XYZ file of C-alpha atoms in Angstrom:
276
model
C 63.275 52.246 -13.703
C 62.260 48.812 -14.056
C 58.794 47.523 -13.292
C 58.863 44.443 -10.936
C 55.201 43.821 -11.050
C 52.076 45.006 -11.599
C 48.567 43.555 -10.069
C 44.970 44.853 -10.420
C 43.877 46.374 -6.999
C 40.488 47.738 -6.047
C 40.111 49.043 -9.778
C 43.702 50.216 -9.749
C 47.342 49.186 -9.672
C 49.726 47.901 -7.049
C 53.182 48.160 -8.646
C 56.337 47.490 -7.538
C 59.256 49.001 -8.971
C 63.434 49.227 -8.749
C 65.539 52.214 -9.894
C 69.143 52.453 -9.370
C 69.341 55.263 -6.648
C 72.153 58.383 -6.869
C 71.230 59.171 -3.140
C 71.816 56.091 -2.202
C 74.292 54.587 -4.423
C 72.428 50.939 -4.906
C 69.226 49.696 -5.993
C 66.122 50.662 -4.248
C 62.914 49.064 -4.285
C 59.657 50.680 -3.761
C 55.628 50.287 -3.924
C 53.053 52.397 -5.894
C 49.256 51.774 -5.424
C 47.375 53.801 -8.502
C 43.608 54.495 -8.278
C 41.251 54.098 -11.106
C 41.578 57.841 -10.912
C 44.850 57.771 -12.299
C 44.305 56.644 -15.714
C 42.503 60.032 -16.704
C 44.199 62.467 -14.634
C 47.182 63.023 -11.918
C 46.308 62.370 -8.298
C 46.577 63.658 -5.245
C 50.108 61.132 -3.158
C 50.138 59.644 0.126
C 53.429 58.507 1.166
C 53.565 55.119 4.132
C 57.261 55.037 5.792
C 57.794 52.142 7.214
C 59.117 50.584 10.660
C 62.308 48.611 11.685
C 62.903 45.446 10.100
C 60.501 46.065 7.059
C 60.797 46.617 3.299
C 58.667 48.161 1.176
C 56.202 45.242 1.149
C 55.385 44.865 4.499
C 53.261 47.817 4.778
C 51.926 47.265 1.203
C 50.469 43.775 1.975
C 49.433 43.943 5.414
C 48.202 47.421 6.314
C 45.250 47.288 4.252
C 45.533 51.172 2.900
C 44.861 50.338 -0.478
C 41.302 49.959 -0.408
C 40.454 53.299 1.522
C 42.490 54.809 -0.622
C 40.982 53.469 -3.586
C 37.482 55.160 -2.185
C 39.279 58.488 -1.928
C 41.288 58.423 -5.398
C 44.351 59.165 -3.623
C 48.059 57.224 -4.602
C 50.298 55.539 -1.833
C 53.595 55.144 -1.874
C 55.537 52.442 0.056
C 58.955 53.089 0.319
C 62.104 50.610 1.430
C 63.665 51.865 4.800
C 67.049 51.711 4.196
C 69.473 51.061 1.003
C 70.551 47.134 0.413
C 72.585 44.994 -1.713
C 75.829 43.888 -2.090
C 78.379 46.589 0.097
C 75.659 48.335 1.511
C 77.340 48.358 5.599
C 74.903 46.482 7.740
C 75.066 45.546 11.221
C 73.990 42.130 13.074
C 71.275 43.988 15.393
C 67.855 44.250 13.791
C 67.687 48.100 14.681
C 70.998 49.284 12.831
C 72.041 49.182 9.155
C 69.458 47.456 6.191
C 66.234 47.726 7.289
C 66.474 50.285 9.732
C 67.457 53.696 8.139
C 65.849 56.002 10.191
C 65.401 58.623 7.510
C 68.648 60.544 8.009
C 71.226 60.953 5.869
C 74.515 59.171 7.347
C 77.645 61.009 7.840
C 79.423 58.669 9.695
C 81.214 55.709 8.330
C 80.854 53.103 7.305
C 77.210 54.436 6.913
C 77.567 57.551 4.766
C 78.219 55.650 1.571
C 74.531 54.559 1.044
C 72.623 55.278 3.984
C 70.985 58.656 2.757
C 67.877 58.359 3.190
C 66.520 61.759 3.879
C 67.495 63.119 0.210
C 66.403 59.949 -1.127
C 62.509 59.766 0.573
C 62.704 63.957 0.146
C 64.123 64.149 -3.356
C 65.175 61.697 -5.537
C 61.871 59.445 -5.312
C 59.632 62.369 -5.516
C 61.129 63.341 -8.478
C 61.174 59.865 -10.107
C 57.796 59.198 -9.399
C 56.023 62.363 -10.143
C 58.298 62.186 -13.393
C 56.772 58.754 -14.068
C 53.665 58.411 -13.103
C 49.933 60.415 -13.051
C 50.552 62.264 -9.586
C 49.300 65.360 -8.224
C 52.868 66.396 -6.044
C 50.925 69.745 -5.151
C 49.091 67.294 -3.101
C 50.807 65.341 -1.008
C 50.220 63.606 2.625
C 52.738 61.211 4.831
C 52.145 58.865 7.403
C 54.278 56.138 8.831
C 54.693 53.325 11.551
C 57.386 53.511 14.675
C 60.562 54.806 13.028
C 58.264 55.137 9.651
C 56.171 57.536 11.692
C 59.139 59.354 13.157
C 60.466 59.916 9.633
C 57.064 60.867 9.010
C 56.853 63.351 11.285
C 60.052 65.061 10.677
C 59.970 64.995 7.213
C 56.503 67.149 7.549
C 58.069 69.128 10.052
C 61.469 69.583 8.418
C 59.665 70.613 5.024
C 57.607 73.731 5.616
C 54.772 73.316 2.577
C 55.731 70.047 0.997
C 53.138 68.037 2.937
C 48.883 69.303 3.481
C 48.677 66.733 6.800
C 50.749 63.991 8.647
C 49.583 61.282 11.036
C 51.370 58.514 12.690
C 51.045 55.054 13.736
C 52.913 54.009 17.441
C 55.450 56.858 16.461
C 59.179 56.827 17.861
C 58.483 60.527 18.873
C 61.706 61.325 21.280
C 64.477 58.812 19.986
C 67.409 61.805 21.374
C 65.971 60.661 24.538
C 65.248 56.608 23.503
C 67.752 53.681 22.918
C 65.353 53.750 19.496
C 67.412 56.494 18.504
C 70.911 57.982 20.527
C 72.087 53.910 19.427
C 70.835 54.733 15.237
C 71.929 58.839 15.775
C 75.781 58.168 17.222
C 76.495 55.625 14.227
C 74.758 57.602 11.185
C 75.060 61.226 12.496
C 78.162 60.625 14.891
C 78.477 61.998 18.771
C 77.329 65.612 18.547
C 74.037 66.034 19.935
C 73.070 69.127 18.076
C 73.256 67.301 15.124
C 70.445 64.843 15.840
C 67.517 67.800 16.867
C 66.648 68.131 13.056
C 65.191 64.233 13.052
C 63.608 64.369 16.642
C 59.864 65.203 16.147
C 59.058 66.750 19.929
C 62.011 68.851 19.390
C 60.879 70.213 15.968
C 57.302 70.321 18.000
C 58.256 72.045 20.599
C 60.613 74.240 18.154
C 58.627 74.822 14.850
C 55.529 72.386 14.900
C 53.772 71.781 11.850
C 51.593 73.960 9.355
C 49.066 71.230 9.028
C 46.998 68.875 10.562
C 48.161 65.919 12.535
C 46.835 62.544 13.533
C 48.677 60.106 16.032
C 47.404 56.796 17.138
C 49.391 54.274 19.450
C 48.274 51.798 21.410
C 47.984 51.447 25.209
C 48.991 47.740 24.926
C 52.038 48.664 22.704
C 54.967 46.662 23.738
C 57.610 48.760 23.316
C 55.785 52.208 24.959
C 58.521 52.950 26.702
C 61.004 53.389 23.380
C 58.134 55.703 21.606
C 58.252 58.933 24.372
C 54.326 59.631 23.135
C 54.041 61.566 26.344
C 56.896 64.138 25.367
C 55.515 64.432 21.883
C 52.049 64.892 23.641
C 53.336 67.363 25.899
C 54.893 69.365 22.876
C 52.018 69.592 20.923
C 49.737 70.915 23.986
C 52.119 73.829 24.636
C 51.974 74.895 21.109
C 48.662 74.350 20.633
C 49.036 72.331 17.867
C 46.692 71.495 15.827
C 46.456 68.002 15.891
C 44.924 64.589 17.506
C 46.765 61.943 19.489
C 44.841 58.962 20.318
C 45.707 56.111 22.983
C 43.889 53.090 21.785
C 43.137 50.920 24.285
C 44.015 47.447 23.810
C 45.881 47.805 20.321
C 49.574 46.855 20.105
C 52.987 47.850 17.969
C 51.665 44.781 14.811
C 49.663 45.564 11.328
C 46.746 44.448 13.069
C 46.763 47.711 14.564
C 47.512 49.719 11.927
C 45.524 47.897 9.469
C 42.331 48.475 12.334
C 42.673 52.276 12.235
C 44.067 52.611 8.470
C 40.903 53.830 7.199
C 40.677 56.504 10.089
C 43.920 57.870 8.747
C 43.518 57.931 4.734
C 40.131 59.634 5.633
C 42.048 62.407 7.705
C 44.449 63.063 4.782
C 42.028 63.067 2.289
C 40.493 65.604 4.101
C 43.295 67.915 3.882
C 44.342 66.518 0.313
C 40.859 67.839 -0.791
C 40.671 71.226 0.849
């Protein structure tokens, strides 16, 4: 693992780090925010998925989580979305290929290759970093924006016990039933339906739900509503009495200004659970 850089934060560390990835057969690049806590003992990890288009830094400069999470000594991990570098397949549209992974793992080529990202954000990265690092992975949370919260979501739901809680920002919550998904599923997971209903979070609602709590915001003003399906996901959760909040901000849109707005309501929730 090599260390990219490393920057005082709110009486902490934000690092950023590389590691040459066996999932998904590149380099991958991640962020690590360390409390104070840290230095004298492991802590309790939240992990931040990220949206279309984004790296790893996006989320770690703009959303702002690092000082709530300083208050509550928890970690965060920022993630890259996809794997990159040189033969990595890509695509020219901004929502297939680098930068928009969606948190499966690829069996369709040219895709399969590298584009594994379900072991890698499930298994190899939890292992390198708990390896590494002072971390509490008895204790872990996820959250995530738009595809990063649909990751987020399944990843909670398709791990019974790994994660205490899981919230969401503007969460892509139906993409088997939203061009911001059936496009990204076909290519990575190829034409058979059933083989998508493991990474569609109202269908593992609606099938499984989640042993935790859950937080969703999204924004009435969001631009791309109609691509999220929040009312499916909504609808899911009421019929299985979930326990859980989903929140319609009114005003807010898909940006970090929204996310960054409501970050602290969300590193509160999971510190909640983290702390039980």
């Amino acid at each position: 693992m090599k260390t990219i850089a490393e920057n005082r934060c709110f009486g902490g560390t934000q690092g950023v780090y590389s590691h040459a990835s066996k999932a998904c057969g590149t380099e991958m690049t991640f962020g690590l925010f360390l409390p104070e806590e840290a230095a004298t003992g492991p802590v309790p990890v939240l992990w931040f998925l990220s949206g279309l288009t984004c790296t790893h830094e996006n989320a770690m400069i703009k959303a702002g989580a690092q000082g709530w999470a300083a208050e509550q000594g928890i970690a965060v991990v920022f993630p890259d979305t996809s794997p990159r570098g040189e033969g990595v397949a890509n695509d020219e549209a901004y929502d297939l290929g680098q930068g928009a992974g969606f948190y499966v793992n690829a069996t369709q080529d040219p895709w399969a290759p590298h584009f594994q990202m379900w072991d890698y954000i499930s298994a190899e990265l939890p292992d390198l970093i708990g390896a590494k690092f002072a971390l509490d992975m008895d204790r872990q949370a996820i959250t995530g924006h738009s595809m990063g919260g649909h990751g987020a979501l399944t990843l909670a739901m398709g791990l019974p016990g790994r994660f205490r809680s899981v919230s969401a920002f503007a969460p892509i919550c139906h993409p088997t039933r939203s061009d911001w998904g059936r496009k990204q599923f076909t290519a990575y997971l190829g034409a058979d339906e059933a083989a998508w209903a493991a990474h569609d979070a109202t269908l593992l609602m609606q099938k499984n739900g989640f042993d935790g709590p859950v937080l969703i915001d999204t924004g009435t003003a969001d631009q791309f509503g109609d691509l999220l399906g929040t009312e499916h996901l909504a609808a899911a959760m009421a019929a299985r009495r979930q326990d859980g909040v989903l929140r319609l901000q009114k005003g807010y849109d898909h940006s970090y200004f929204f996310i960054a707005t409501f970050m602290e309501d969300h590193i509160d929730f999971h510190a909640q659970a983290l702390y039980a």
